[in-house]
XYZ file of C-alpha atoms in Angstrom:
758
model
C -31.455 -12.232 54.066
C -28.211 -11.637 56.007
C -25.377 -9.404 54.890
C -23.242 -12.316 53.638
C -26.087 -13.671 51.510
C -26.801 -10.202 50.136
C -23.140 -9.614 49.292
C -22.913 -13.006 47.578
C -25.965 -12.185 45.454
C -24.549 -8.798 44.461
C -21.218 -10.358 43.492
C -22.959 -13.073 41.476
C -25.055 -10.478 39.663
C -21.980 -8.333 38.955
C -20.067 -11.332 37.635
C -22.989 -12.317 35.453
C -23.269 -8.764 34.108
C -19.541 -8.510 33.431
C -19.702 -11.712 31.384
C -22.296 -10.268 29.004
C -20.733 -9.777 25.565
C -20.074 -6.184 24.456
C -22.697 -4.524 22.273
C -21.267 -2.824 19.191
C -20.868 0.941 19.200
C -18.539 3.299 17.364
C -16.053 3.315 20.271
C -15.698 -0.405 21.007
C -15.070 -2.040 17.632
C -11.816 -3.703 18.722
C -13.492 -5.010 21.884
C -16.280 -6.575 19.806
C -13.750 -8.231 17.499
C -12.015 -9.672 20.562
C -15.347 -11.006 21.848
C -16.101 -12.889 18.632
C -15.386 -16.584 18.360
C -13.196 -17.756 15.486
C -16.226 -19.255 13.734
C -18.118 -15.966 14.085
C -15.238 -14.031 12.549
C -15.023 -16.411 9.618
C -18.773 -16.226 9.108
C -18.716 -12.431 9.325
C -16.267 -11.861 6.443
C -18.558 -13.821 4.132
C -21.699 -11.981 3.036
C -25.202 -13.216 2.358
C -28.014 -12.673 -0.057
C -27.472 -13.811 -3.628
C -30.699 -15.230 -4.952
C -32.453 -14.478 -8.211
C -36.113 -13.588 -8.370
C -38.502 -12.645 -11.118
C -40.581 -9.499 -10.744
C -43.773 -8.979 -12.691
C -42.136 -5.807 -13.983
C -39.055 -7.576 -15.316
C -36.023 -9.491 -14.146
C -34.118 -8.458 -11.046
C -31.143 -10.067 -9.361
C -29.844 -10.248 -5.835
C -33.130 -10.358 -3.938
C -32.321 -10.940 -0.279
C -35.986 -10.786 0.642
C -37.224 -9.189 3.812
C -36.142 -5.608 4.301
C -35.210 -4.562 0.741
C -36.253 -7.015 -1.985
C -33.986 -6.731 -5.011
C -30.943 -5.522 -3.074
C -27.689 -7.151 -4.111
C -26.700 -8.552 -0.729
C -25.984 -7.930 2.926
C -23.542 -8.534 5.725
C -24.153 -11.124 8.418
C -26.059 -10.047 11.539
C -24.792 -11.102 14.977
C -27.483 -10.148 17.491
C -25.546 -11.342 20.558
C -22.984 -8.595 19.836
C -25.457 -5.961 18.679
C -24.363 -6.252 15.032
C -27.159 -5.714 12.475
C -27.190 -6.835 8.848
C -26.130 -4.050 6.448
C -27.861 -3.810 3.057
C -26.019 -3.191 -0.235
C -27.680 -2.468 -3.573
C -26.743 -1.519 -7.130
C -25.915 0.681 -8.950
C -24.322 3.387 -11.105
C -27.504 4.757 -12.735
C -29.676 4.798 -9.635
C -30.912 2.469 -6.905
C -31.715 -0.947 -8.396
C -34.209 -2.777 -6.207
C -37.575 -4.360 -6.826
C -40.475 -1.907 -7.052
C -41.889 -1.616 -3.546
C -45.622 -1.798 -2.831
C -46.600 1.012 -0.463
C -50.276 1.566 0.409
C -51.296 -0.626 -2.497
C -49.156 1.221 -5.066
C -45.737 0.384 -6.446
C -42.911 2.778 -5.696
C -40.155 2.864 -8.289
C -36.736 4.438 -7.948
C -35.350 7.051 -10.349
C -33.431 5.956 -13.450
C -30.684 8.564 -13.771
C -28.545 9.151 -16.868
C -25.572 6.847 -17.392
C -22.023 7.543 -16.238
C -20.747 8.530 -19.684
C -23.441 11.202 -19.922
C -22.648 12.517 -16.437
C -18.985 12.769 -17.458
C -20.042 14.601 -20.618
C -21.298 17.482 -18.480
C -17.703 18.087 -17.285
C -19.467 19.517 -14.251
C -18.468 18.024 -10.863
C -21.083 20.176 -9.109
C -23.805 18.492 -11.136
C -22.252 15.059 -10.516
C -22.452 15.839 -6.783
C -26.138 16.732 -7.179
C -26.842 13.404 -8.875
C -25.001 11.579 -6.107
C -26.975 13.443 -3.459
C -30.248 12.510 -5.184
C -29.203 8.851 -5.437
C -28.149 8.901 -1.786
C -31.547 10.247 -0.787
C -33.259 7.288 -2.452
C -30.769 4.800 -1.007
C -31.331 6.040 2.545
C -35.110 6.392 2.375
C -35.556 2.941 0.821
C -33.650 1.253 3.641
C -30.302 0.608 1.939
C -26.922 1.350 3.534
C -24.386 1.158 0.707
C -24.845 1.964 -2.992
C -22.596 -0.131 -5.234
C -21.533 2.845 -7.331
C -20.025 4.669 -9.085
C -18.434 2.538 -11.795
C -15.203 4.261 -12.771
C -13.055 1.975 -14.877
C -11.164 3.771 -17.616
C -12.734 3.523 -21.078
C -9.925 1.790 -22.941
C -11.878 0.484 -25.933
C -15.332 1.444 -27.302
C -16.488 -2.185 -27.411
C -16.486 -2.788 -23.646
C -20.043 -3.722 -22.705
C -20.035 -1.680 -19.500
C -18.602 1.550 -20.889
C -21.993 3.129 -20.295
C -21.454 2.810 -16.537
C -18.031 4.435 -16.707
C -16.962 8.032 -17.155
C -14.118 8.652 -19.554
C -10.915 7.655 -21.304
C -9.004 10.068 -19.059
C -8.210 9.458 -15.366
C -8.451 13.116 -14.277
C -11.957 13.560 -15.691
C -12.903 10.139 -14.308
C -11.483 10.782 -10.854
C -12.948 14.268 -10.406
C -16.437 13.260 -11.545
C -16.384 10.112 -9.407
C -15.162 12.003 -6.327
C -18.026 14.473 -6.700
C -20.506 11.605 -7.102
C -19.220 9.811 -3.990
C -19.299 12.997 -1.926
C -22.889 13.546 -3.044
C -23.982 10.016 -2.153
C -22.233 10.038 1.216
C -23.586 13.483 2.118
C -26.822 11.604 2.825
C -25.283 9.376 5.485
C -25.026 6.283 3.285
C -21.977 4.689 1.724
C -20.644 4.478 -1.822
C -18.613 1.606 -3.241
C -16.383 2.687 -6.124
C -15.767 -0.096 -8.620
C -14.285 -2.172 -10.235
C -10.767 -2.013 -8.784
C -8.970 -2.302 -11.222
C -8.537 -2.829 -15.012
C -11.979 -4.383 -15.515
C -11.971 -2.946 -19.030
C -13.879 -5.727 -20.762
C -16.691 -8.174 -20.121
C -15.375 -11.036 -22.264
C -14.306 -13.731 -19.769
C -14.223 -11.058 -17.095
C -13.976 -13.720 -14.360
C -10.812 -15.248 -15.786
C -9.007 -12.843 -18.080
C -5.658 -11.425 -17.015
C -4.776 -7.844 -17.941
C -1.113 -7.840 -18.932
C -0.222 -4.227 -18.293
C 2.858 -2.209 -17.392
C 3.399 -0.605 -14.004
C 3.431 2.842 -15.578
C 0.183 2.408 -17.493
C -1.453 1.066 -14.336
C -0.254 3.942 -12.183
C -0.846 6.798 -14.655
C -4.124 5.642 -16.189
C -6.011 2.735 -14.638
C -5.204 3.372 -10.971
C -4.984 7.154 -11.209
C -8.727 7.813 -11.452
C -9.349 5.643 -8.390
C -6.551 7.395 -6.523
C -8.068 10.823 -7.195
C -11.554 9.697 -6.156
C -10.349 7.930 -3.006
C -8.233 10.850 -1.804
C -10.927 13.437 -2.544
C -14.014 11.588 -1.297
C -12.964 8.736 1.010
C -15.587 6.230 -0.152
C -16.827 3.881 2.535
C -15.979 0.884 0.383
C -13.951 -0.158 -2.656
C -15.081 -3.089 -4.811
C -12.308 -5.261 -6.213
C -12.834 -6.489 -9.761
C -13.330 -9.919 -11.318
C -10.239 -9.975 -13.505
C -6.600 -10.735 -12.902
C -3.783 -8.212 -13.178
C -0.538 -9.668 -14.458
C -1.644 -13.167 -13.518
C -3.224 -12.614 -10.066
C -6.884 -12.008 -9.272
C -7.372 -8.494 -7.941
C -9.315 -9.734 -4.909
C -6.399 -12.020 -4.003
C -3.711 -9.412 -4.685
C -2.064 -7.927 -1.591
C 0.154 -5.749 -3.803
C -2.977 -3.997 -5.040
C -5.182 -4.052 -1.945
C -2.556 -3.472 0.717
C 0.685 -2.120 -0.763
C -1.018 0.406 -3.057
C -4.478 1.005 -1.615
C -3.645 0.922 2.098
C 0.011 1.933 2.205
C 0.634 4.222 -0.779
C -2.807 5.874 -0.696
C -3.562 5.519 3.033
C -7.102 4.259 2.425
C -8.870 3.332 5.682
C -12.218 2.015 4.466
C -13.521 -1.443 3.614
C -12.890 -3.549 0.498
C -15.549 -5.902 -0.850
C -15.265 -8.392 -3.662
C -17.415 -8.160 -6.731
C -20.131 -10.774 -6.515
C -18.668 -14.319 -6.720
C -15.198 -13.015 -7.623
C -11.922 -14.795 -7.030
C -11.079 -18.430 -6.415
C -8.858 -18.660 -3.311
C -10.920 -17.382 -0.399
C -8.185 -17.435 2.236
C -5.931 -15.526 -0.161
C -8.641 -12.889 -0.490
C -8.753 -12.431 3.281
C -4.961 -12.339 3.496
C -4.696 -9.780 0.661
C -6.938 -7.338 2.515
C -10.199 -8.005 0.705
C -12.339 -7.589 3.814
C -15.780 -8.788 2.730
C -16.451 -11.701 0.366
C -19.762 -11.236 -1.421
C -22.362 -12.598 -1.662
C -21.176 -15.533 0.408
C -20.409 -19.112 -0.615
C -20.539 -22.248 1.540
C -16.971 -23.186 0.670
C -15.606 -19.848 1.881
C -15.917 -20.519 5.602
C -14.513 -24.033 5.211
C -11.453 -22.918 3.242
C -10.738 -19.928 5.488
C -10.877 -22.101 8.600
C -8.550 -24.659 7.025
C -6.078 -21.870 6.253
C -6.193 -20.651 9.861
C -5.621 -24.178 11.122
C -2.672 -24.892 8.813
C -1.071 -21.512 9.506
C -1.243 -20.090 5.965
C -3.650 -17.414 7.249
C -3.194 -15.692 10.590
C -6.136 -14.916 12.846
C -4.716 -11.393 13.169
C -5.297 -10.928 9.427
C -8.875 -12.109 9.828
C -9.335 -9.763 12.806
C -8.122 -6.827 10.706
C -10.770 -7.497 8.061
C -13.547 -7.994 10.615
C -12.610 -4.672 12.210
C -12.877 -2.826 8.886
C -16.334 -4.270 8.226
C -17.496 -3.261 11.686
C -16.103 0.238 11.203
C -18.401 0.512 8.188
C -21.373 -0.990 10.042
C -21.335 1.654 12.790
C -21.648 4.458 10.213
C -24.757 3.108 8.515
C -28.411 4.153 8.789
C -29.357 0.605 9.804
C -26.972 0.644 12.765
C -28.226 4.089 13.772
C -31.803 2.758 13.479
C -32.758 5.411 10.956
C -36.540 5.312 10.376
C -36.446 5.122 6.587
C -39.637 6.445 5.029
C -39.792 4.654 1.651
C -40.676 8.144 0.385
C -37.619 9.725 -1.250
C -37.869 13.179 -2.774
C -38.746 11.851 -6.220
C -39.878 15.229 -7.549
C -36.496 16.836 -6.903
C -34.567 13.757 -7.966
C -36.328 13.488 -11.313
C -35.681 17.168 -11.973
C -31.974 16.559 -11.335
C -32.067 13.560 -13.677
C -33.473 15.791 -16.411
C -31.008 18.598 -15.710
C -27.968 16.348 -16.007
C -29.407 14.746 -19.152
C -29.679 18.156 -20.792
C -26.213 19.254 -19.752
C -24.587 16.006 -20.876
C -26.000 15.791 -24.386
C -23.330 16.662 -26.963
C -23.880 18.635 -30.144
C -21.275 17.298 -32.570
C -22.413 19.047 -35.730
C -24.807 21.865 -36.557
C -25.231 23.202 -40.072
C -27.856 25.810 -39.126
C -30.266 22.955 -38.363
C -30.724 23.481 -34.625
C -32.489 24.731 -32.667
C -35.859 24.069 -34.293
C -38.891 26.265 -33.835
C -42.132 24.497 -33.032
C -43.476 23.001 -36.218
C -44.078 19.721 -37.992
C -41.272 17.168 -37.722
C -40.796 13.841 -39.425
C -39.698 11.739 -36.466
C -38.006 8.544 -37.622
C -36.062 5.661 -36.120
C -37.283 3.074 -33.634
C -35.500 4.740 -30.730
C -37.496 7.934 -31.224
C -40.491 6.008 -29.905
C -38.832 3.247 -27.884
C -36.008 5.295 -26.396
C -33.130 3.597 -24.615
C -32.664 5.240 -21.216
C -30.130 2.933 -19.547
C -27.998 -0.149 -19.992
C -28.500 -3.665 -18.674
C -26.955 -5.568 -15.800
C -26.288 -4.117 -12.366
C -26.699 -0.604 -13.798
C -30.285 -1.316 -14.882
C -32.974 0.531 -12.915
C -36.687 -0.200 -12.911
C -38.332 3.193 -13.191
C -41.996 4.131 -13.056
C -41.971 5.428 -16.613
C -39.830 6.464 -19.566
C -40.326 9.714 -21.450
C -39.494 8.842 -25.056
C -38.156 11.388 -27.514
C -41.599 11.392 -29.111
C -43.231 12.152 -25.751
C -40.851 15.022 -25.060
C -41.205 16.641 -28.459
C -44.981 16.304 -28.345
C -45.204 18.005 -24.967
C -42.843 20.744 -26.186
C -45.358 21.692 -28.870
C -43.906 20.079 -31.984
C -46.371 18.671 -34.502
C -45.834 14.935 -34.916
C -47.600 12.234 -36.914
C -49.738 10.209 -34.515
C -50.350 7.486 -37.093
C -46.616 7.109 -37.645
C -46.149 6.678 -33.900
C -48.785 3.938 -33.798
C -47.160 2.161 -36.721
C -43.725 2.269 -35.097
C -44.911 1.055 -31.699
C -47.025 -1.716 -33.206
C -44.052 -2.920 -35.253
C -41.629 -2.743 -32.303
C -44.050 -4.632 -30.032
C -44.548 -7.384 -32.612
C -40.812 -7.773 -33.176
C -40.073 -7.955 -29.455
C -42.736 -10.635 -28.986
C -40.828 -12.839 -31.437
C -37.798 -12.856 -29.152
C -37.180 -15.340 -26.321
C -38.350 -14.163 -22.925
C -35.701 -12.164 -21.110
C -34.636 -14.211 -18.098
C -31.821 -12.191 -16.578
C -30.536 -8.660 -16.232
C -27.470 -9.955 -18.080
C -29.594 -10.453 -21.203
C -28.692 -7.381 -23.242
C -31.599 -5.600 -24.927
C -30.621 -5.244 -28.565
C -32.388 -2.784 -30.887
C -35.174 -4.077 -33.088
C -34.390 -3.856 -36.808
C -35.453 -0.480 -38.153
C -39.096 -0.053 -39.108
C -39.257 0.140 -42.907
C -40.170 3.561 -44.328
C -40.856 3.709 -48.053
C -39.358 6.281 -50.402
C -42.868 7.489 -51.182
C -43.523 8.121 -47.471
C -40.270 10.044 -47.164
C -41.106 12.173 -50.192
C -44.468 13.093 -48.683
C -42.861 13.853 -45.300
C -40.249 16.067 -46.925
C -42.981 18.175 -48.502
C -45.099 18.440 -45.339
C -42.503 18.714 -42.577
C -39.982 21.398 -41.677
C -37.222 18.918 -40.780
C -36.534 15.246 -40.133
C -35.091 13.700 -36.985
C -33.705 10.156 -37.048
C -32.803 8.488 -33.756
C -30.294 5.641 -33.852
C -30.531 3.446 -30.743
C -27.996 1.231 -28.994
C -27.833 -0.493 -25.627
C -25.318 -2.769 -23.937
C -24.584 -4.113 -20.529
C -22.866 -6.317 -18.052
C -21.748 -9.795 -19.040
C -20.864 -9.307 -22.707
C -18.986 -6.872 -24.888
C -20.318 -4.903 -27.839
C -20.032 -6.174 -31.398
C -18.034 -4.273 -33.989
C -20.493 -5.252 -36.726
C -23.823 -4.766 -34.935
C -23.083 -2.143 -32.261
C -20.173 0.037 -33.332
C -21.166 0.580 -36.968
C -24.592 1.352 -38.394
C -26.215 -1.609 -40.105
C -27.511 -1.633 -43.680
C -31.102 -0.749 -42.758
C -29.993 2.178 -40.593
C -27.687 3.467 -43.324
C -30.440 3.084 -45.919
C -32.839 5.124 -43.761
C -30.250 7.876 -43.277
C -29.419 8.060 -46.981
C -33.016 7.997 -48.215
C -34.164 10.596 -45.657
C -31.251 12.903 -46.449
C -31.978 12.649 -50.162
C -35.675 13.416 -49.785
C -35.317 16.317 -47.333
C -32.275 17.916 -48.920
C -34.090 17.924 -52.254
C -36.677 20.158 -50.583
C -34.011 22.360 -48.978
C -34.805 20.962 -45.532
C -32.628 19.671 -42.741
C -31.871 16.220 -41.328
C -30.972 15.893 -37.645
C -29.566 12.614 -36.345
C -29.707 11.764 -32.640
C -27.431 9.040 -31.287
C -29.275 7.374 -28.395
C -26.270 5.207 -27.570
C -24.466 3.451 -24.724
C -20.993 4.081 -26.177
C -19.446 5.763 -29.199
C -20.196 4.544 -32.715
C -18.583 4.998 -36.110
C -19.877 8.120 -37.874
C -17.428 8.521 -40.773
C -19.484 6.792 -43.465
C -22.643 8.849 -43.030
C -22.138 12.003 -40.962
C -21.885 14.216 -44.055
C -25.558 13.429 -44.735
C -26.621 14.951 -41.411
C -27.108 18.684 -40.948
C -26.963 18.259 -37.182
C -25.624 15.428 -35.060
C -26.465 15.070 -31.376
C -25.294 12.434 -28.892
C -27.969 11.901 -26.275
C -26.320 8.847 -24.686
C -28.731 6.850 -22.478
C -30.306 9.812 -20.707
C -32.407 8.265 -17.935
C -36.159 8.233 -17.483
C -36.678 11.942 -18.284
C -34.967 11.438 -21.654
C -37.625 12.985 -23.894
C -37.996 16.181 -21.901
C -34.239 16.812 -21.955
C -34.050 16.002 -25.672
C -36.907 18.333 -26.558
C -35.354 21.216 -24.617
C -32.122 20.833 -26.586
C -33.919 20.532 -29.933
C -36.095 23.560 -29.231
C -33.229 25.676 -27.907
C -34.751 26.044 -24.468
C -31.484 24.563 -23.227
C -28.204 25.427 -24.923
C -26.105 22.241 -25.302
C -22.866 22.284 -23.323
C -21.810 18.635 -23.239
C -18.276 17.667 -24.245
C -16.957 14.291 -25.343
C -15.365 12.207 -22.568
C -14.083 9.821 -25.249
C -12.436 10.290 -28.630
C -14.530 9.336 -31.664
C -12.132 7.702 -34.115
C -12.468 7.761 -37.889
C -12.537 3.967 -37.834
C -12.267 1.230 -35.242
C -8.930 0.108 -36.680
C -7.454 3.500 -35.701
C -7.955 2.758 -31.992
C -4.664 1.603 -30.465
C -6.218 -1.293 -28.494
C -8.218 -2.553 -31.492
C -5.834 -5.415 -32.292
C -5.615 -6.531 -28.648
C -9.252 -6.296 -27.504
C -10.676 -8.325 -25.847
C -7.594 -10.570 -25.850
C -6.588 -14.087 -26.859
C -7.885 -16.599 -27.563
C -10.706 -14.606 -29.126
C -13.585 -16.824 -28.035
C -12.708 -16.951 -24.340
C -9.701 -14.703 -23.807
C -7.424 -15.675 -20.953
C -5.084 -12.735 -21.450
C -5.521 -9.206 -22.740
C -2.278 -7.401 -23.550
C -2.358 -3.658 -22.933
C 0.237 -3.067 -25.611
C -0.838 0.545 -26.162
C 0.641 1.373 -22.745
C -0.077 4.964 -21.720
C -1.386 5.841 -25.184
C -5.117 5.458 -24.597
C -7.634 7.731 -26.314
C -6.542 11.272 -27.069
C -3.058 10.573 -25.702
C -2.557 8.262 -28.675
C -4.242 10.327 -31.378
C -2.522 13.587 -30.435
C 0.891 11.988 -29.941
C 0.948 10.047 -33.203
C -0.788 12.615 -35.399
C -3.817 10.431 -36.126
C -6.871 12.371 -37.372
C -10.168 11.669 -35.620
C -13.848 12.164 -36.329
C -14.348 14.171 -33.120
C -11.680 14.791 -30.476
C -11.787 14.276 -26.742
C -13.382 17.262 -25.019
C -15.270 18.395 -28.142
C -18.812 19.746 -28.183
C -20.642 22.613 -29.860
C -22.995 25.254 -28.492
C -25.690 27.510 -29.915
C -23.360 30.385 -29.040
C -19.612 31.069 -29.316
C -16.945 31.616 -26.677
C -13.528 33.207 -26.484
C -10.747 32.372 -24.048
C -8.282 35.166 -23.354
C -5.956 36.608 -20.723
C -4.245 33.382 -19.715
C -2.121 34.193 -16.679
C 0.578 31.754 -15.659
C 3.895 32.262 -13.803
C 7.067 31.598 -15.732
C 8.510 29.354 -13.029
C 7.059 26.487 -10.998
C 7.510 27.025 -7.273
C 5.762 24.360 -5.129
C 2.565 24.984 -7.109
C 1.373 26.925 -10.140
C -1.706 29.163 -10.106
C -3.169 30.075 -13.468
C -6.327 31.745 -14.702
C -8.131 32.402 -17.973
C -11.045 34.618 -18.960
C -13.988 33.132 -20.861
C -16.403 35.400 -22.739
C -19.654 34.523 -24.463
C -19.235 36.369 -27.783
C -22.441 34.986 -29.289
C -26.072 35.945 -28.865
C -27.396 33.084 -26.732
C -26.720 32.330 -23.070
C -24.587 29.239 -22.604
C -21.896 27.367 -20.669
C -18.350 26.565 -21.752
C -15.805 24.051 -20.453
C -12.217 25.161 -19.961
C -9.779 22.272 -20.359
C -6.208 22.631 -19.121
C -3.703 20.338 -20.829
C 0.016 20.061 -20.225
C 2.889 19.147 -22.513
C 5.885 17.956 -20.511
C 9.569 17.442 -21.329
C 10.506 13.862 -22.160
C 14.121 13.554 -21.089
C 14.109 10.273 -19.222
C 10.526 9.093 -19.861
C 8.318 8.783 -22.915
C 5.517 11.387 -22.709
C 2.233 11.952 -24.552
C 1.904 15.131 -26.629
C -0.499 16.492 -24.021
C -2.438 15.363 -20.972
C -5.515 16.775 -19.251
C -4.554 18.181 -15.849
C -7.571 20.294 -14.826
C -10.957 21.492 -16.075
C -13.872 23.661 -15.036
C -17.240 24.669 -16.397
C -18.458 28.236 -16.453
C -21.724 29.385 -15.022
C -24.470 30.228 -17.522
C -22.987 33.231 -19.325
C -25.269 35.705 -21.058
C -24.248 37.332 -24.337
C -21.021 39.366 -23.873
C -20.681 38.188 -20.259
C -17.271 37.002 -19.026
C -16.016 34.758 -16.224
C -12.475 34.177 -15.015
C -11.673 30.610 -14.035
C -8.685 29.725 -11.870
C -6.688 26.513 -11.574
C -3.853 25.233 -9.426
C -1.296 22.714 -10.641
C 0.628 20.851 -7.943
C 3.699 18.624 -8.223
C 1.277 15.679 -8.287
C -0.377 17.243 -11.351
C 2.927 17.450 -13.208
C 4.424 14.104 -12.240
C 4.843 11.030 -14.417
C 5.464 7.542 -13.068
C 9.055 6.386 -13.394
C 8.864 2.590 -13.198
C 12.652 2.293 -12.929
C 12.587 4.154 -9.630
C 9.000 3.272 -8.661
C 8.394 6.944 -8.050
C 6.290 9.848 -9.222
C 8.730 12.295 -10.779
C 8.507 15.834 -12.186
C 11.287 16.232 -14.717
C 13.201 19.486 -14.898
C 12.684 21.548 -18.029
C 10.116 23.640 -19.884
C 6.419 22.787 -19.699
C 3.640 24.170 -21.885
C 0.169 24.880 -20.535
C -2.459 24.468 -23.257
C -5.929 25.814 -22.555
C -8.845 25.143 -24.865
C -12.237 23.518 -25.319
C -11.041 20.183 -26.728
C -7.810 18.240 -27.012
C -7.430 19.611 -30.541
C -8.726 23.155 -30.095
C -6.111 24.892 -27.969
C -6.909 28.594 -27.622
C -4.281 29.870 -25.191
C -0.778 28.665 -24.290
C 1.898 29.590 -21.786
C 5.209 28.081 -20.722
C 6.885 27.673 -17.379
C 10.056 26.018 -16.171
C 10.776 23.508 -13.461
C 14.339 24.345 -12.379
C 15.220 20.922 -10.981
C 13.725 17.461 -10.772
C 11.075 16.838 -8.104
C 10.557 13.344 -6.714
C 6.972 13.667 -5.499
C 6.516 10.222 -3.948
C 8.280 6.890 -3.889
C 5.763 4.060 -3.895
C 5.679 0.297 -3.646
C 7.448 -1.469 -6.501
C 4.589 -3.868 -7.199
C 2.269 -5.204 -9.917
C 5.067 -5.958 -12.343
C 4.009 -7.735 -15.549
C 4.363 -11.504 -15.241
C 5.824 -11.734 -18.743
C 7.539 -9.494 -21.265
C 5.522 -7.769 -23.988
C 6.001 -4.980 -26.511
C 4.546 -1.650 -25.420
C 3.861 1.307 -27.694
C 6.372 4.168 -27.499
C 6.665 7.471 -29.323
């Protein structure tokens, strides 16, 4: 071969090599986008994977087959550019996938306690631990992004997905969610906070429009997301199904670009909820990067929009780039050798720990704790305990420790024959029901097993105390019923009354446990209980956590993340939920404005059954030595000393509320601005907790100026252990108005409506 021939061959080889498409890495994302064809880009913004399968262990949804059966979906792989398919899976109470067969045995993921219980701990450190445990299972089971946490504000107690969410307050919601996201992402996998925003009901969730003011949106419904996004930088945000003021959230550039990208400077990816929205090109244009789980019409409509000029290819490129920026961070892209062997032992211990710390003692007339002895254990849920809700937050776990199981292991004497009778009855009643075909089929409680008065009389003579467990569950796809979920039915009330009568006649105590997904009415019957404990849906280790509380091995320290009203009619959104028309609401008017939960009850002097932030302990605490400057200067540092003045070691939650001047804007009587939980304090031990309030903490949203504003005047710091039990106060002044941030003047209501004012 002569020199000319050799040179020609080298040049041909070099040209051929230079024409090879780039292979994706973290430094060449823009180059890869440029190398994609238009059809590839359009295909890439549309996900894959929505099929429904039936497991022998129960219904699952979203099986994409192959790598992770039962996952909710995936992104499109493009091998010619070195782009792998990224796996996403539910959900807020743990990794929801099909049980995986490994070496001939099924491996199940951990069913953690629900979001409302995690919020009830008021302990961000513990929320981080739960997130870390979930992230461990996500990574080791071959998943890249966990579709969690759910963090919509709890506006009304009848929302079917309240169990997934944290609280009625955006500060508590945002701080707990940020800790959860940081825990998940500490494991090198992504979190997807959801549902952005105002997905506060399940009734016609795919079509209902939330008619809500700019101020209520900014101060309540968006605020929790803002806190979580700024403090944890989640890899993805999931837009919601509903409309806001007439426009679907996934098609709303005011929400997804003006607020999320511009006001908050969010850099991550946005995905739709599954099958959300109607106008696919509008979703791309609005900044909704990934459309899940992929529909055939999406690519057709997006291409048509590009061709007719209503969508620019530059807008498509932007979305593709954001998806790729997520892809390069994932375990799949980094070829992580997932083991399918998470640290289940540690994770289950964390599930139990958070369950114990999130259970709330509402009432205790010297009934708890109980020493080991004979207990009359009543109520279906004592034996068939609800541990989680249904829908995308439903986890298939290897086992469930019922309240009976936990008490038995803890050494309490229980009636084995009564257990057999309960379980036989529950099994027979469940067999009468239609087969459950979908995770959207809510599991309703079986009617209470009948206990005769004669049986109760005998139990009252032979047992030291009675425990009745009232069970409730709910889930995605439908809202709770006022008549069958929120209030106790006739058979439940009859059991409570008859048991109280029999045991009180013998001078013995009745303890009622509320194994519930969301708050219930207690006014009609709580006087009959000597102790009242909310266990929520406590995850698979439920019984062990319950027994430790009952026996006093663990001192309860949970606090309510939601107000418990005297009656449903007292709740400010009661007349407007879930909207009109009632059967299939097309519009839900948020006429309560900023007065959600304790903001309403405290501002309008409405008595409640149990206030926001409330929860008892087996010990007592004092809060003293509140230190706070008299003048606000850029920030305000304050501290308070907490002392355990009782005889039992325990934890207390310090809640910092603020009352602000209302010169130019209507203001609630008080608002939560900060909180912290003490370490475990022994008898007579003290701990000083410190807090910092910033201008952002003090600001209210002035819709007239589209700005966050701190009014000049005198502010009152109120420190206590519930919204109604303020133990220390201090005042400080803001010498002159502070305009903290001017933001986009967007998301205006599309029609006028009356909004509640003080």
